[in-house]
Amino acid sequence: MPSFSHFFDILFSSSDVFIRAMLLTLELTVVSILVGIVIGLLFALLKISNIKILAWISDTYVFLVRGTPLIVQIFILYFGISNLFLLPDFWAASLALAFHNGAYISEILRGTIQSIDKGQMEAGRSLGMSNSLALKRIILPQAFRRALPPLGNQFIIGLKDSSLAAFISMNELFNVATTLGSNNFDEMTYLLIVAVYYLILVAFLTIIVNLFEKKLSISDR
Amino acid sequence: MEQKEMIRIRNLNKSYGNLHVLKDIDMKVLDSDVVCLIGPSGSGKSTLLRCLNYLEKKDSGQILIEGTEVTPGTHDINKIREKVGMVFQHFYLFPHMTVLENVIEAPTHVKKVPKAQAIEEAKALLAKVGLSDKADVYPSKLSGGQKQRVAIARALAMKPDILLFDEPTSALDPELVGEVLATMKELALEGMTMVVVTHEMSFAREVGDWIVFMHDGRVVESGPPKEFFTNPKEERTKEFLQTTIF
């Protein structure tokens, strides 16, 4: 019969294993988000470029990623790529997650870039800036600031989605929880424990995003 | 002394789809002159001004800047824009930068002026527009009139030969119009070549060297302000001036 004391006993006795797993989850998340931002920015810029074929490439990418389940994408990358060359599990999982997050991030960035007043670009151009310089110095800093709330949301989704890496045998949080749970015939306790770890990570991520928002909104005050 | 021709426009035409907004415009702007473009809204004055900075593409005709014909094909438009500054109705200051950063942005990143020198020049410009104490403030803290004066300082930081103003006081509360006009008047007295789209008739009359009246995409009448305002020749001009408050 599960009880509070039992839960805390297991929580403390298993903390070594879980903390190691939490670090792996964090690594997967951070790498996939950072790579995802790069991919997302690239596809957002392709989409808003005036070149039809580039916009079409971006549309197709977003359609493919949004149109298929993440677990399918992870398996395709894991089994498909390991046929061509040996991709370490960590990178198969990270790249699959990055590829997935990138599509959503590109949609977020495209929206915020397009929401910046056209006059900002004109003001930059009227001062002799090239299109790319004005984009880099004037438009993107404003777009990124506006994108922070939805990006923060996407980061949290990305963190939780990293649990799907368990299915390609990454020993991240969820995998550790289910393995220990079935080994000890005590699934519920371990699942509740892993939920606590996820909540801690999400709380941590939320604080970081809030700090960023505060720092970047200085000019609005 | 013969005044140099800074801008010369010949037979300029521009349409948006079926809408013919500029029809066979001929115009010239002489060195150190202040040319005021006036006319009812929709007459094409803003479009004409934006053509001078290549923010709008002309359909046909010629635009000569300081004697050379400029087309996007033959010239680096960015280089031309360094010489032809622009001040917008809605300021368009960069909200993520302080006032000082706004002013040094283009000199440091486009002209590659050393930062220390750019800051020194920017501070002198801010002093000139009366905003020395606002250097480290973000634009959101400024009034409309202050924003527009920063925008003027930002344009001046590129040391342009010509400054274009697109209804610089139209978005301002009435009590803030005066400070911006005073700054512009000072520039005019220093000999800056200016083309100003405006509804401020008393400014046009007092500061303008040449008035161009546009209606329905055409230049209807132009002349020195004294003659233009006291003795208009065209019927359209007379009607327009009658409905305008001084």
Tab-separated table of C-alpha atoms in Angstrom:
chain	number	residue	atom	x	y	z
A	1	MET	CA	0.000	0.000	0.000
A	2	PRO	CA	1.661	3.286	-1.072
A	3	SER	CA	2.087	5.858	1.665
A	4	PHE	CA	3.764	9.202	2.055
A	5	SER	CA	6.661	7.791	4.028
A	6	HIS	CA	7.164	5.075	1.421
A	7	PHE	CA	7.149	7.712	-1.321
A	8	PHE	CA	9.765	9.835	0.447
A	9	ASP	CA	11.905	6.791	1.271
A	10	ILE	CA	12.082	5.860	-2.386
A	11	LEU	CA	12.452	9.512	-3.446
A	12	PHE	CA	15.612	9.876	-1.365
A	13	SER	CA	17.063	6.418	-1.912
A	14	SER	CA	16.720	6.698	-5.690
A	15	SER	CA	17.950	10.288	-5.943
A	16	ASP	CA	21.394	9.369	-7.345
A	17	VAL	CA	19.946	7.553	-10.332
A	18	PHE	CA	17.279	10.163	-10.922
A	19	ILE	CA	19.635	13.105	-10.733
A	20	ARG	CA	21.873	11.483	-13.331
A	21	ALA	CA	18.795	10.924	-15.499
A	22	MET	CA	17.663	14.483	-14.918
A	23	LEU	CA	20.996	15.796	-16.169
A	24	LEU	CA	20.591	13.745	-19.324
A	25	THR	CA	17.067	15.101	-19.811
A	26	LEU	CA	18.427	18.608	-19.327
A	27	GLU	CA	21.226	18.018	-21.835
A	28	LEU	CA	18.785	16.650	-24.411
A	29	THR	CA	16.506	19.627	-23.871
A	30	VAL	CA	19.172	22.330	-23.984
A	31	VAL	CA	20.884	20.909	-27.061
A	32	SER	CA	17.609	20.363	-28.899
A	33	ILE	CA	16.361	23.857	-28.060
A	34	LEU	CA	19.589	25.605	-29.064
A	35	VAL	CA	19.847	23.667	-32.324
A	36	GLY	CA	16.082	24.137	-32.732
A	37	ILE	CA	16.439	27.927	-32.495
A	38	VAL	CA	19.091	27.914	-35.219
A	39	ILE	CA	16.950	25.684	-37.453
A	40	GLY	CA	13.844	27.705	-36.599
A	41	LEU	CA	15.481	31.042	-37.427
A	42	LEU	CA	16.817	29.664	-40.699
A	43	PHE	CA	13.406	28.394	-41.829
A	44	ALA	CA	11.647	31.542	-40.606
A	45	LEU	CA	13.998	33.633	-42.774
A	46	LEU	CA	13.452	31.303	-45.744
A	47	LYS	CA	9.702	31.692	-45.288
A	48	ILE	CA	9.764	35.509	-45.262
A	49	SER	CA	12.273	35.767	-48.097
A	50	ASN	CA	10.701	36.882	-51.341
A	51	ILE	CA	12.021	33.818	-53.118
A	52	LYS	CA	9.177	31.403	-53.754
A	53	ILE	CA	11.176	28.175	-53.761
A	54	LEU	CA	12.747	28.989	-50.373
A	55	ALA	CA	9.369	29.800	-48.841
A	56	TRP	CA	8.072	26.535	-50.279
A	57	ILE	CA	10.944	24.576	-48.687
A	58	SER	CA	10.103	26.161	-45.343
A	59	ASP	CA	6.383	25.377	-45.726
A	60	THR	CA	7.151	21.762	-46.577
A	61	TYR	CA	9.416	21.352	-43.572
A	62	VAL	CA	6.800	22.735	-41.196
A	63	PHE	CA	4.090	20.596	-42.801
A	64	LEU	CA	6.124	17.385	-42.471
A	65	VAL	CA	7.094	18.018	-38.859
A	66	ARG	CA	3.684	19.193	-37.705
A	67	GLY	CA	1.961	16.473	-39.665
A	68	THR	CA	3.699	13.481	-38.110
A	69	PRO	CA	4.030	12.333	-34.486
A	70	LEU	CA	7.302	13.098	-32.752
A	71	ILE	CA	7.827	9.447	-31.861
A	72	VAL	CA	7.687	8.542	-35.575
A	73	GLN	CA	10.265	11.247	-36.327
A	74	ILE	CA	12.558	9.975	-33.581
A	75	PHE	CA	12.322	6.391	-34.862
A	76	ILE	CA	12.879	7.445	-38.471
A	77	LEU	CA	15.988	9.375	-37.519
A	78	TYR	CA	17.239	6.678	-35.150
A	79	PHE	CA	16.713	3.633	-37.356
A	80	GLY	CA	17.019	5.383	-40.702
A	81	ILE	CA	20.227	7.261	-40.020
A	82	SER	CA	21.923	4.440	-38.165
A	83	ASN	CA	21.604	2.500	-41.434
A	84	LEU	CA	23.690	5.131	-43.222
A	85	PHE	CA	26.266	5.931	-40.573
A	86	LEU	CA	26.609	5.426	-36.882
A	87	LEU	CA	24.883	8.231	-35.014
A	88	PRO	CA	25.300	8.075	-31.232
A	89	ASP	CA	21.923	7.638	-29.471
A	90	PHE	CA	22.246	11.004	-27.781
A	91	TRP	CA	22.620	12.818	-31.085
A	92	ALA	CA	19.876	10.846	-32.780
A	93	ALA	CA	17.510	11.877	-29.997
A	94	SER	CA	18.788	15.483	-29.792
A	95	LEU	CA	18.622	16.067	-33.527
A	96	ALA	CA	15.171	14.528	-33.807
A	97	LEU	CA	13.955	16.788	-31.013
A	98	ALA	CA	15.740	19.812	-32.502
A	99	PHE	CA	14.276	19.112	-35.928
A	100	HIS	CA	10.841	18.856	-34.324
A	101	ASN	CA	11.140	21.958	-32.114
A	102	GLY	CA	12.668	23.884	-35.033
A	103	ALA	CA	9.410	23.740	-36.987
A	104	TYR	CA	7.396	25.232	-34.148
A	105	ILE	CA	10.098	27.790	-33.352
A	106	SER	CA	10.230	28.844	-37.012
A	107	GLU	CA	6.492	29.534	-36.943
A	108	ILE	CA	6.866	31.563	-33.732
A	109	LEU	CA	9.742	33.631	-35.138
A	110	ARG	CA	8.091	34.153	-38.507
A	111	GLY	CA	5.063	35.563	-36.731
A	112	THR	CA	7.005	37.934	-34.509
A	113	ILE	CA	9.331	39.094	-37.313
A	114	GLN	CA	6.290	39.945	-39.416
A	115	SER	CA	4.671	41.719	-36.465
A	116	ILE	CA	7.450	44.335	-36.293
A	117	ASP	CA	6.286	47.624	-37.843
A	118	LYS	CA	7.357	47.936	-41.479
A	119	GLY	CA	8.608	51.423	-40.606
A	120	GLN	CA	11.414	49.934	-38.510
A	121	MET	CA	12.944	48.336	-41.591
A	122	GLU	CA	12.381	51.526	-43.607
A	123	ALA	CA	14.039	53.619	-40.910
A	124	GLY	CA	17.050	51.313	-40.972
A	125	ARG	CA	17.205	51.330	-44.764
A	126	SER	CA	16.823	55.120	-44.895
A	127	LEU	CA	19.997	55.358	-42.795
A	128	GLY	CA	21.922	53.428	-45.432
A	129	MET	CA	21.706	49.990	-43.837
A	130	SER	CA	21.575	46.948	-46.076
A	131	ASN	CA	18.610	44.629	-45.770
A	132	SER	CA	20.587	42.039	-43.803
A	133	LEU	CA	22.193	44.584	-41.474
A	134	ALA	CA	18.797	46.107	-40.655
A	135	LEU	CA	17.406	42.613	-40.094
A	136	LYS	CA	20.229	41.744	-37.732
A	137	ARG	CA	20.439	45.026	-35.832
A	138	ILE	CA	16.861	46.321	-35.902
A	139	ILE	CA	14.295	43.630	-36.651
A	140	LEU	CA	15.584	40.419	-35.044
A	141	PRO	CA	16.338	41.870	-31.583
A	142	GLN	CA	12.778	43.170	-31.409
A	143	ALA	CA	11.310	39.980	-32.853
A	144	PHE	CA	13.169	37.760	-30.380
A	145	ARG	CA	11.966	39.834	-27.461
A	146	ARG	CA	8.390	39.560	-28.660
A	147	ALA	CA	8.893	35.829	-29.200
A	148	LEU	CA	10.038	35.099	-25.661
A	149	PRO	CA	6.678	34.152	-24.104
A	150	PRO	CA	5.744	31.662	-26.867
A	151	LEU	CA	9.363	30.450	-27.036
A	152	GLY	CA	9.324	29.799	-23.278
A	153	ASN	CA	6.181	27.782	-23.799
A	154	GLN	CA	7.831	25.823	-26.599
A	155	PHE	CA	10.891	25.158	-24.407
A	156	ILE	CA	8.675	23.594	-21.751
A	157	ILE	CA	6.932	21.456	-24.357
A	158	GLY	CA	10.389	20.457	-25.667
A	159	LEU	CA	11.511	19.472	-22.188
A	160	LYS	CA	8.555	17.179	-21.708
A	161	ASP	CA	8.798	15.808	-25.260
A	162	SER	CA	12.336	14.677	-24.477
A	163	SER	CA	10.741	11.840	-22.494
A	164	LEU	CA	10.054	10.167	-25.854
A	165	ALA	CA	13.806	9.574	-26.156
A	166	ALA	CA	13.182	6.776	-23.672
A	167	PHE	CA	11.940	4.723	-26.615
A	168	ILE	CA	15.370	4.713	-28.202
A	169	SER	CA	16.802	3.561	-24.884
A	170	MET	CA	18.165	6.855	-23.618
A	171	ASN	CA	18.399	6.648	-19.854
A	172	GLU	CA	16.637	9.914	-19.278
A	173	LEU	CA	14.045	10.559	-16.561
A	174	PHE	CA	11.061	8.724	-17.966
A	175	ASN	CA	13.040	5.634	-18.954
A	176	VAL	CA	14.634	5.399	-15.506
A	177	ALA	CA	11.243	5.775	-13.835
A	178	THR	CA	9.524	3.033	-15.845
A	179	THR	CA	12.515	0.676	-15.573
A	180	LEU	CA	12.878	1.062	-11.811
A	181	GLY	CA	9.096	0.925	-11.394
A	182	SER	CA	8.707	-2.429	-13.155
A	183	ASN	CA	11.860	-3.902	-11.596
A	184	ASN	CA	10.490	-3.124	-8.136
A	185	PHE	CA	6.835	-3.850	-8.972
A	186	ASP	CA	6.081	-0.316	-7.786
A	187	GLU	CA	5.255	1.702	-10.947
A	188	MET	CA	3.046	4.310	-9.293
A	189	THR	CA	5.667	5.495	-6.789
A	190	TYR	CA	8.335	5.920	-9.456
A	191	LEU	CA	5.962	7.698	-11.813
A	192	LEU	CA	5.017	10.161	-9.074
A	193	ILE	CA	8.703	10.704	-8.339
A	194	VAL	CA	9.514	11.380	-11.990
A	195	ALA	CA	6.635	13.859	-12.122
A	196	VAL	CA	8.314	15.765	-9.277
A	197	TYR	CA	11.582	15.915	-11.213
A	198	TYR	CA	9.804	17.214	-14.307
A	199	LEU	CA	8.040	19.863	-12.239
A	200	ILE	CA	11.379	20.990	-10.793
A	201	LEU	CA	12.885	21.263	-14.282
A	202	VAL	CA	9.889	23.161	-15.639
A	203	ALA	CA	9.963	25.539	-12.660
A	204	PHE	CA	13.674	26.133	-13.283
A	205	LEU	CA	13.084	26.774	-17.006
A	206	THR	CA	10.189	29.130	-16.240
A	207	ILE	CA	12.372	31.183	-13.913
A	208	ILE	CA	15.102	31.498	-16.544
A	209	VAL	CA	12.632	32.566	-19.247
A	210	ASN	CA	11.080	35.112	-16.860
A	211	LEU	CA	14.502	36.556	-16.062
A	212	PHE	CA	15.215	36.939	-19.767
A	213	GLU	CA	11.868	38.618	-20.343
A	214	LYS	CA	12.514	41.050	-17.542
A	215	LYS	CA	15.995	41.874	-18.770
A	216	LEU	CA	14.847	42.414	-22.344
A	217	SER	CA	11.824	44.513	-21.436
A	218	ILE	CA	13.885	47.270	-19.808
A	219	SER	CA	13.230	49.506	-22.805
A	220	ASP	CA	9.458	49.219	-22.403
A	221	ARG	CA	9.395	50.582	-18.889
B	1	MET	CA	26.284	82.681	-56.854
B	2	GLU	CA	24.644	79.872	-58.789
B	3	GLN	CA	23.012	77.329	-56.492
B	4	LYS	CA	23.851	73.677	-57.132
B	5	GLU	CA	21.006	71.392	-58.173
B	6	MET	CA	20.671	68.784	-55.400
B	7	ILE	CA	17.646	66.947	-56.744
B	8	ARG	CA	16.159	67.018	-60.215
B	9	ILE	CA	13.070	65.061	-61.143
B	10	ARG	CA	11.931	64.657	-64.727
B	11	ASN	CA	8.695	63.063	-65.881
B	12	LEU	CA	8.327	60.855	-62.847
B	13	ASN	CA	5.434	58.392	-62.934
B	14	LYS	CA	4.287	55.910	-60.378
B	15	SER	CA	1.224	53.686	-60.106
B	16	TYR	CA	-0.106	51.226	-57.588
B	17	GLY	CA	-2.017	48.825	-59.773
B	18	ASN	CA	-4.652	50.932	-61.533
B	19	LEU	CA	-4.084	53.896	-59.268
B	20	HIS	CA	-1.856	56.452	-60.989
B	21	VAL	CA	-0.427	58.314	-57.967
B	22	LEU	CA	2.346	60.381	-59.564
B	23	LYS	CA	1.788	61.881	-62.992
B	24	ASP	CA	4.665	63.419	-64.970
B	25	ILE	CA	6.264	65.101	-61.990
B	26	ASP	CA	8.964	67.670	-62.740
B	27	MET	CA	10.715	69.288	-59.836
B	28	LYS	CA	14.061	70.553	-58.702
B	29	VAL	CA	15.607	71.217	-55.338
B	30	LEU	CA	18.515	73.648	-55.090
B	31	ASP	CA	21.335	73.516	-52.570
B	32	SER	CA	20.404	74.926	-49.151
B	33	ASP	CA	16.799	75.360	-50.169
B	34	VAL	CA	13.783	74.287	-48.176
B	35	VAL	CA	11.127	72.917	-50.508
B	36	CYS	CA	7.705	72.384	-48.969
B	37	LEU	CA	5.369	69.877	-50.590
B	38	ILE	CA	1.783	70.711	-49.762
B	39	GLY	CA	-1.592	69.536	-50.912
B	40	PRO	CA	-4.630	67.557	-49.825
B	41	SER	CA	-4.165	64.005	-48.565
B	42	GLY	CA	-3.957	61.463	-51.337
B	43	SER	CA	-2.348	63.968	-53.682
B	44	GLY	CA	0.890	61.929	-53.872
B	45	LYS	CA	3.254	64.143	-51.877
B	46	SER	CA	4.413	61.405	-49.501
B	47	THR	CA	4.870	58.964	-52.367
B	48	LEU	CA	6.964	61.531	-54.213
B	49	LEU	CA	9.119	62.042	-51.122
B	50	ARG	CA	9.576	58.303	-50.653
B	51	CYS	CA	10.653	57.976	-54.299
B	52	LEU	CA	13.494	60.394	-53.543
B	53	ASN	CA	14.820	57.914	-50.996
B	54	TYR	CA	14.003	54.877	-53.150
B	55	LEU	CA	11.654	53.514	-50.500
B	56	GLU	CA	9.192	53.523	-53.397
B	57	LYS	CA	10.217	52.410	-56.850
B	58	LYS	CA	9.376	54.788	-59.664
B	59	ASP	CA	7.741	53.368	-62.768
B	60	SER	CA	9.302	55.776	-65.247
B	61	GLY	CA	11.100	59.097	-65.421
B	62	GLN	CA	14.388	60.323	-64.022
B	63	ILE	CA	15.636	61.125	-60.559
B	64	LEU	CA	18.980	62.927	-60.424
B	65	ILE	CA	20.694	63.267	-57.068
B	66	GLU	CA	23.447	65.889	-57.066
B	67	GLY	CA	23.651	65.771	-60.819
B	68	THR	CA	23.811	62.028	-61.413
B	69	GLU	CA	20.905	59.868	-62.390
B	70	VAL	CA	20.368	57.156	-59.839
B	71	THR	CA	18.703	53.835	-60.518
B	72	PRO	CA	18.909	50.737	-58.329
B	73	GLY	CA	20.728	49.014	-61.198
B	74	THR	CA	23.564	51.499	-61.595
B	75	HIS	CA	24.071	52.715	-58.042
B	76	ASP	CA	24.358	51.254	-54.598
B	77	ILE	CA	21.113	52.612	-53.167
B	78	ASN	CA	22.479	52.283	-49.637
B	79	LYS	CA	25.242	54.760	-50.513
B	80	ILE	CA	22.675	57.233	-51.857
B	81	ARG	CA	20.598	56.856	-48.717
B	82	GLU	CA	23.630	57.829	-46.643
B	83	LYS	CA	23.457	61.189	-48.430
B	84	VAL	CA	19.667	61.528	-48.351
B	85	GLY	CA	18.297	61.264	-44.815
B	86	MET	CA	14.667	60.738	-43.932
B	87	VAL	CA	12.467	61.735	-41.011
B	88	PHE	CA	9.166	59.878	-40.729
B	89	GLN	CA	5.739	60.893	-39.497
B	90	HIS	CA	5.792	58.135	-36.890
B	91	PHE	CA	9.464	58.619	-35.922
B	92	TYR	CA	10.368	54.914	-36.088
B	93	LEU	CA	13.011	55.164	-33.410
B	94	PHE	CA	14.537	51.798	-32.547
B	95	PRO	CA	12.709	50.888	-29.312
B	96	HIS	CA	15.320	48.400	-28.085
B	97	MET	CA	18.077	51.018	-28.069
B	98	THR	CA	18.634	54.085	-25.934
B	99	VAL	CA	18.473	57.525	-27.504
B	100	LEU	CA	22.271	57.649	-27.830
B	101	GLU	CA	22.397	54.135	-29.301
B	102	ASN	CA	19.740	55.156	-31.824
B	103	VAL	CA	21.891	58.050	-32.984
B	104	ILE	CA	25.215	56.167	-33.221
B	105	GLU	CA	23.714	53.007	-34.770
B	106	ALA	CA	24.100	53.929	-38.430
B	107	PRO	CA	27.416	55.816	-38.171
B	108	THR	CA	29.106	52.925	-36.341
B	109	HIS	CA	27.572	50.063	-38.327
B	110	VAL	CA	27.215	51.573	-41.785
B	111	LYS	CA	30.020	54.128	-41.976
B	112	LYS	CA	32.237	52.265	-39.492
B	113	VAL	CA	32.977	55.432	-37.549
B	114	PRO	CA	34.929	54.572	-34.358
B	115	LYS	CA	32.498	54.302	-31.464
B	116	ALA	CA	34.100	56.992	-29.302
B	117	GLN	CA	33.948	59.470	-32.160
B	118	ALA	CA	30.364	58.525	-32.989
B	119	ILE	CA	29.342	59.040	-29.363
B	120	GLU	CA	30.999	62.438	-29.279
B	121	GLU	CA	29.231	63.512	-32.466
B	122	ALA	CA	25.934	62.071	-31.251
B	123	LYS	CA	26.160	64.025	-28.016
B	124	ALA	CA	26.740	67.221	-29.973
B	125	LEU	CA	23.676	66.446	-32.114
B	126	LEU	CA	21.534	65.717	-29.072
B	127	ALA	CA	22.641	69.014	-27.583
B	128	LYS	CA	21.672	70.699	-30.822
B	129	VAL	CA	18.123	69.303	-30.667
B	130	GLY	CA	17.969	70.105	-26.957
B	131	LEU	CA	17.947	66.548	-25.610
B	132	SER	CA	21.357	66.124	-23.970
B	133	ASP	CA	19.722	64.910	-20.764
B	134	LYS	CA	17.857	62.102	-22.576
B	135	ALA	CA	20.896	60.315	-24.038
B	136	ASP	CA	20.559	57.178	-21.899
B	137	VAL	CA	16.775	56.979	-21.923
B	138	TYR	CA	14.765	54.531	-24.017
B	139	PRO	CA	12.406	56.018	-26.645
B	140	SER	CA	9.298	54.785	-24.802
B	141	LYS	CA	10.054	57.392	-22.134
B	142	LEU	CA	9.953	60.321	-24.559
B	143	SER	CA	7.125	62.559	-25.689
B	144	GLY	CA	6.249	62.633	-29.381
B	145	GLY	CA	8.091	65.894	-29.917
B	146	GLN	CA	11.196	64.552	-28.206
B	147	LYS	CA	11.023	61.362	-30.276
B	148	GLN	CA	10.888	63.363	-33.475
B	149	ARG	CA	13.866	65.486	-32.428
B	150	VAL	CA	15.834	62.313	-31.710
B	151	ALA	CA	14.817	61.018	-35.138
B	152	ILE	CA	16.177	64.248	-36.655
B	153	ALA	CA	19.448	63.829	-34.722
B	154	ARG	CA	19.640	60.204	-35.880
B	155	ALA	CA	19.255	61.261	-39.512
B	156	LEU	CA	21.801	64.073	-39.097
B	157	ALA	CA	24.340	61.635	-37.616
B	158	MET	CA	24.924	60.265	-41.115
B	159	LYS	CA	25.841	63.805	-42.241
B	160	PRO	CA	23.411	63.785	-45.150
B	161	ASP	CA	23.447	66.410	-47.896
B	162	ILE	CA	19.665	66.352	-48.130
B	163	LEU	CA	17.060	65.706	-45.469
B	164	LEU	CA	13.541	64.533	-46.323
B	165	PHE	CA	10.674	65.081	-43.879
B	166	ASP	CA	7.440	63.105	-44.266
B	167	GLU	CA	4.773	65.010	-42.321
B	168	PRO	CA	7.113	65.313	-39.323
B	169	THR	CA	4.538	66.978	-37.068
B	170	SER	CA	1.320	65.253	-38.136
B	171	ALA	CA	1.448	62.611	-35.388
B	172	LEU	CA	2.158	65.110	-32.628
B	173	ASP	CA	-0.074	66.702	-30.034
B	174	PRO	CA	-0.585	70.365	-30.976
B	175	GLU	CA	1.517	71.682	-28.093
B	176	LEU	CA	4.517	69.612	-29.245
B	177	VAL	CA	4.534	70.761	-32.855
B	178	GLY	CA	6.414	73.972	-32.112
B	179	GLU	CA	9.567	72.356	-30.714
B	180	VAL	CA	9.988	70.160	-33.797
B	181	LEU	CA	9.366	73.031	-36.204
B	182	ALA	CA	11.898	75.144	-34.285
B	183	THR	CA	14.525	72.426	-34.725
B	184	MET	CA	13.760	72.206	-38.429
B	185	LYS	CA	13.939	75.960	-38.791
B	186	GLU	CA	17.354	75.978	-37.174
B	187	LEU	CA	18.544	73.359	-39.669
B	188	ALA	CA	17.180	75.429	-42.525
B	189	LEU	CA	19.045	78.484	-41.312
B	190	GLU	CA	22.258	76.454	-41.188
B	191	GLY	CA	21.816	75.741	-44.872
B	192	MET	CA	20.562	72.165	-44.868
B	193	THR	CA	18.792	71.196	-48.073
B	194	MET	CA	15.361	70.008	-47.060
B	195	VAL	CA	12.248	68.624	-48.715
B	196	VAL	CA	9.310	68.780	-46.335
B	197	VAL	CA	5.866	67.270	-46.785
B	198	THR	CA	3.753	69.305	-44.417
B	199	HIS	CA	0.360	70.649	-43.487
B	200	GLU	CA	1.936	73.436	-41.421
B	201	MET	CA	1.256	76.361	-43.714
B	202	SER	CA	2.828	78.964	-41.473
B	203	PHE	CA	6.051	76.924	-41.435
B	204	ALA	CA	5.957	76.587	-45.225
B	205	ARG	CA	5.388	80.297	-45.570
B	206	GLU	CA	8.047	81.364	-43.115
B	207	VAL	CA	10.825	78.803	-43.665
B	208	GLY	CA	10.157	77.506	-47.172
B	209	ASP	CA	12.159	78.838	-50.114
B	210	TRP	CA	9.926	77.136	-52.635
B	211	ILE	CA	6.422	75.755	-52.379
B	212	VAL	CA	5.162	72.877	-54.495
B	213	PHE	CA	1.420	72.321	-54.478
B	214	MET	CA	0.251	68.882	-55.524
B	215	HIS	CA	-3.205	67.661	-56.336
B	216	ASP	CA	-4.320	64.318	-57.725
B	217	GLY	CA	-0.770	63.173	-58.499
B	218	ARG	CA	0.274	66.313	-60.352
B	219	VAL	CA	2.260	69.385	-59.483
B	220	VAL	CA	-0.425	72.039	-59.948
B	221	GLU	CA	1.546	75.103	-59.011
B	222	SER	CA	4.885	76.004	-57.514
B	223	GLY	CA	6.698	79.158	-56.601
B	224	PRO	CA	8.324	81.174	-53.842
B	225	PRO	CA	6.095	81.308	-50.748
B	226	LYS	CA	5.380	85.032	-50.880
B	227	GLU	CA	3.937	84.820	-54.340
B	228	PHE	CA	2.366	81.407	-53.834
B	229	PHE	CA	0.428	82.288	-50.720
B	230	THR	CA	-0.592	85.838	-51.606
B	231	ASN	CA	-1.185	85.499	-55.284
B	232	PRO	CA	-1.991	81.905	-56.293
B	233	LYS	CA	-2.694	81.484	-59.979
B	234	GLU	CA	-4.493	78.158	-60.266
B	235	GLU	CA	-8.094	77.650	-59.252
B	236	ARG	CA	-7.216	74.423	-57.332
B	237	THR	CA	-4.577	76.252	-55.326
B	238	LYS	CA	-6.968	79.015	-54.370
B	239	GLU	CA	-9.566	76.474	-53.228
B	240	PHE	CA	-6.986	74.584	-51.189
B	241	LEU	CA	-5.606	77.695	-49.510
B	242	GLN	CA	-9.090	78.870	-48.630
B	243	THR	CA	-9.809	75.666	-46.730
B	244	THR	CA	-6.466	75.724	-44.927
B	245	ILE	CA	-6.057	77.307	-41.534
B	246	PHE	CA	-2.933	79.340	-40.936
